[in-house]
PDB file of C-alpha atoms in Angstrom:
ATOM      1  CA  UNK A   1       0.276  -0.006   0.418  1.00  0.00           C
ATOM      2  CA  UNK A   2       0.386   3.315  -1.060  1.00  0.00           C
ATOM      3  CA  UNK A   3       2.838   5.855   2.392  1.00  0.00           C
ATOM      4  CA  UNK A   4       2.321   2.114   4.363  1.00  0.00           C
ATOM      5  CA  UNK A   5       5.640   1.759   6.906  1.00  0.00           C
ATOM      6  CA  UNK A   6       5.040   0.398  10.362  1.00  0.00           C
ATOM      7  CA  UNK A   7       5.139  -0.219  12.477  1.00  0.00           C
ATOM      8  CA  UNK A   8       1.843   2.242  12.181  1.00  0.00           C
ATOM      9  CA  UNK A   9       0.916   1.052   8.516  1.00  0.00           C
ATOM     10  CA  UNK A  10      -0.804   4.015   6.448  1.00  0.00           C
ATOM     11  CA  UNK A  11      -0.935   6.982   8.765  1.00  0.00           C
ATOM     12  CA  UNK A  12      -2.854   9.788   7.354  1.00  0.00           C
ATOM     13  CA  UNK A  13      -4.228  11.782  10.229  1.00  0.00           C
ATOM     14  CA  UNK A  14      -4.925  14.726   7.612  1.00  0.00           C
ATOM     15  CA  UNK A  15      -6.251  13.259   5.091  1.00  0.00           C
ATOM     16  CA  UNK A  16      -3.274  14.581   2.240  1.00  0.00           C
ATOM     17  CA  UNK A  17      -3.469  11.088   0.424  1.00  0.00           C
ATOM     18  CA  UNK A  18      -7.039  10.630  -0.207  1.00  0.00           C
ATOM     19  CA  UNK A  19      -7.192   9.692  -3.654  1.00  0.00           C
ATOM     20  CA  UNK A  20      -3.699   9.923  -4.539  1.00  0.00           C
ATOM     21  CA  UNK A  21      -1.918   8.990  -6.980  1.00  0.00           C
ATOM     22  CA  UNK A  22       2.345   8.017  -7.360  1.00  0.00           C
ATOM     23  CA  UNK A  23       2.595  11.460  -7.696  1.00  0.00           C
ATOM     24  CA  UNK A  24       1.428  13.150  -6.003  1.00  0.00           C
ATOM     25  CA  UNK A  25       2.990  11.211  -2.218  1.00  0.00           C
ATOM     26  CA  UNK A  26       6.753  11.362  -4.475  1.00  0.00           C
ATOM     27  CA  UNK A  27       5.576  15.076  -4.581  1.00  0.00           C
ATOM     28  CA  UNK A  28       4.357  15.168  -0.843  1.00  0.00           C
ATOM     29  CA  UNK A  29       7.917  13.208   0.468  1.00  0.00           C
ATOM     30  CA  UNK A  30      10.439  15.633  -1.342  1.00  0.00           C
ATOM     31  CA  UNK A  31       9.012  19.030   0.326  1.00  0.00           C
ATOM     32  CA  UNK A  32       8.747  17.153   4.089  1.00  0.00           C
ATOM     33  CA  UNK A  33      12.265  15.866   2.917  1.00  0.00           C
ATOM     34  CA  UNK A  34      13.137  18.903   1.785  1.00  0.00           C
ATOM     35  CA  UNK A  35      11.848  21.748   4.866  1.00  0.00           C
ATOM     36  CA  UNK A  36      13.417  18.235   7.076  1.00  0.00           C
ATOM     37  CA  UNK A  37      16.777  19.054   6.020  1.00  0.00           C
ATOM     38  CA  UNK A  38      16.001  23.362   6.145  1.00  0.00           C
ATOM     39  CA  UNK A  39      14.500  22.811   9.445  1.00  0.00           C
ATOM     40  CA  UNK A  40      17.525  21.648  11.037  1.00  0.00           C
ATOM     41  CA  UNK A  41      19.812  23.968   9.080  1.00  0.00           C
ATOM     42  CA  UNK A  42      18.065  26.644  10.717  1.00  0.00           C
ATOM     43  CA  UNK A  43      18.191  24.348  14.071  1.00  0.00           C
ATOM     44  CA  UNK A  44      22.038  24.166  13.308  1.00  0.00           C
ATOM     45  CA  UNK A  45      22.282  27.451  12.897  1.00  0.00           C
ATOM     46  CA  UNK A  46      20.757  28.829  16.245  1.00  0.00           C
ATOM     47  CA  UNK A  47      22.262  26.241  18.201  1.00  0.00           C
ATOM     48  CA  UNK A  48      25.666  27.547  16.886  1.00  0.00           C
ATOM     49  CA  UNK A  49      25.523  31.353  17.271  1.00  0.00           C
ATOM     50  CA  UNK A  50      23.478  30.876  20.842  1.00  0.00           C
ATOM     51  CA  UNK A  51      26.473  28.976  21.518  1.00  0.00           C
ATOM     52  CA  UNK A  52      28.416  32.261  20.321  1.00  0.00           C
ATOM     53  CA  UNK A  53      30.522  31.295  17.646  1.00  0.00           C
ATOM     54  CA  UNK A  54      30.673  32.680  14.851  1.00  0.00           C
ATOM     55  CA  UNK A  55      31.621  33.921  11.359  1.00  0.00           C
ATOM     56  CA  UNK A  56      35.793  36.494  11.622  1.00  0.00           C
ATOM     57  CA  UNK A  57      35.403  39.285   9.767  1.00  0.00           C
ATOM     58  CA  UNK A  58      32.676  42.092   8.414  1.00  0.00           C
ATOM     59  CA  UNK A  59      29.283  41.798   7.286  1.00  0.00           C
ATOM     60  CA  UNK A  60      29.310  45.035   5.705  1.00  0.00           C
ATOM     61  CA  UNK A  61      31.122  48.249   4.304  1.00  0.00           C
ATOM     62  CA  UNK A  62      30.496  49.868   7.684  1.00  0.00           C
ATOM     63  CA  UNK A  63      32.553  47.776   9.688  1.00  0.00           C
ATOM     64  CA  UNK A  64      29.975  45.426  11.310  1.00  0.00           C
ATOM     65  CA  UNK A  65      31.051  42.711  12.695  1.00  0.00           C
ATOM     66  CA  UNK A  66      29.062  39.864  12.242  1.00  0.00           C
ATOM     67  CA  UNK A  67      28.961  39.313  15.943  1.00  0.00           C
ATOM     68  CA  UNK A  68      27.528  42.978  16.771  1.00  0.00           C
ATOM     69  CA  UNK A  69      24.364  41.166  15.900  1.00  0.00           C
ATOM     70  CA  UNK A  70      21.943  39.605  18.411  1.00  0.00           C
ATOM     71  CA  UNK A  71      20.992  35.510  17.951  1.00  0.00           C
ATOM     72  CA  UNK A  72      17.637  34.520  17.001  1.00  0.00           C
ATOM     73  CA  UNK A  73      15.045  36.377  15.576  1.00  0.00           C
ATOM     74  CA  UNK A  74      16.038  39.476  17.679  1.00  0.00           C
ATOM     75  CA  UNK A  75      18.551  39.446  14.459  1.00  0.00           C
ATOM     76  CA  UNK A  76      15.574  40.243  12.456  1.00  0.00           C
ATOM     77  CA  UNK A  77      13.863  41.825  14.571  1.00  0.00           C
ATOM     78  CA  UNK A  78      14.839  45.253  17.462  1.00  0.00           C
ATOM     79  CA  UNK A  79      16.792  47.890  17.782  1.00  0.00           C
ATOM     80  CA  UNK A  80      20.357  46.294  17.028  1.00  0.00           C
ATOM     81  CA  UNK A  81      18.391  43.900  14.006  1.00  0.00           C
ATOM     82  CA  UNK A  82      20.138  43.268  10.099  1.00  0.00           C
ATOM     83  CA  UNK A  83      19.202  46.153   8.642  1.00  0.00           C
ATOM     84  CA  UNK A  84      16.233  45.625   5.553  1.00  0.00           C
ATOM     85  CA  UNK A  85      18.628  45.670   2.836  1.00  0.00           C
ATOM     86  CA  UNK A  86      20.376  43.120   4.988  1.00  0.00           C
ATOM     87  CA  UNK A  87      17.623  40.764   6.214  1.00  0.00           C
ATOM     88  CA  UNK A  88      16.116  41.616   1.535  1.00  0.00           C
ATOM     89  CA  UNK A  89      19.854  40.034   0.609  1.00  0.00           C
ATOM     90  CA  UNK A  90      19.117  36.474   2.589  1.00  0.00           C
ATOM     91  CA  UNK A  91      16.199  35.612   1.347  1.00  0.00           C
ATOM     92  CA  UNK A  92      16.340  36.325  -2.412  1.00  0.00           C
ATOM     93  CA  UNK A  93      19.399  34.533  -1.343  1.00  0.00           C
ATOM     94  CA  UNK A  94      16.908  31.432  -0.013  1.00  0.00           C
ATOM     95  CA  UNK A  95      14.707  31.757  -3.313  1.00  0.00           C
ATOM     96  CA  UNK A  96      17.971  32.084  -5.211  1.00  0.00           C
ATOM     97  CA  UNK A  97      19.024  28.064  -3.465  1.00  0.00           C
ATOM     98  CA  UNK A  98      14.858  26.991  -3.342  1.00  0.00           C
ATOM     99  CA  UNK A  99      14.633  27.969  -7.642  1.00  0.00           C
ATOM    100  CA  UNK A 100      17.697  26.839  -9.099  1.00  0.00           C
ATOM    101  CA  UNK A 101      19.424  24.744  -6.374  1.00  0.00           C
ATOM    102  CA  UNK A 102      18.077  23.037  -4.559  1.00  0.00           C
ATOM    103  CA  UNK A 103      15.871  21.108  -7.070  1.00  0.00           C
ATOM    104  CA  UNK A 104      14.833  16.924  -7.661  1.00  0.00           C
ATOM    105  CA  UNK A 105      15.913  16.616 -11.432  1.00  0.00           C
ATOM    106  CA  UNK A 106      14.994  13.626 -12.896  1.00  0.00           C
ATOM    107  CA  UNK A 107      17.852  11.650 -15.088  1.00  0.00           C
ATOM    108  CA  UNK A 108      21.178  13.313 -13.120  1.00  0.00           C
ATOM    109  CA  UNK A 109      21.212  10.969 -10.940  1.00  0.00           C
ATOM    110  CA  UNK A 110      19.322  11.292  -8.100  1.00  0.00           C
ATOM    111  CA  UNK A 111      18.412   7.875  -7.339  1.00  0.00           C
ATOM    112  CA  UNK A 112      15.031   9.101  -4.643  1.00  0.00           C
ATOM    113  CA  UNK A 113      13.321  11.885  -4.212  1.00  0.00           C
ATOM    114  CA  UNK A 114      14.605  14.445  -2.443  1.00  0.00           C
ATOM    115  CA  UNK A 115      17.829  13.124  -3.334  1.00  0.00           C
ATOM    116  CA  UNK A 116      19.392  16.381  -3.908  1.00  0.00           C
ATOM    117  CA  UNK A 117      23.165  15.652  -5.478  1.00  0.00           C
ATOM    118  CA  UNK A 118      22.163  15.991  -8.949  1.00  0.00           C
ATOM    119  CA  UNK A 119      24.219  14.213 -10.813  1.00  0.00           C
ATOM    120  CA  UNK A 120      27.789  14.925  -8.748  1.00  0.00           C
TER     121      UNK A 120
END
């Protein structure tokens, strides 16, 4: 059966796979893997900066260091937050990765859904 995993068997409490085919199942698995990896990276970044490890050098031409900005949400919202243009650059970079790099391209050596090596 599509999506059946021991010991629960088929588990779809929200009904996302009602009348779904293999293509829909693979798409949801792909999205779940991608979001899980992004969440893992976000958590790692959070605990790394909270632990006091920051990139060396300056973040801009004015000479502000990476450690001069607060951790967590305070880095985006608050009196000492990253400037708006910096936040826009971060989101544009994430969008670039989402649209052009982290893709599951058929026929490029990927072995399974969510294999982002793309032949590398």
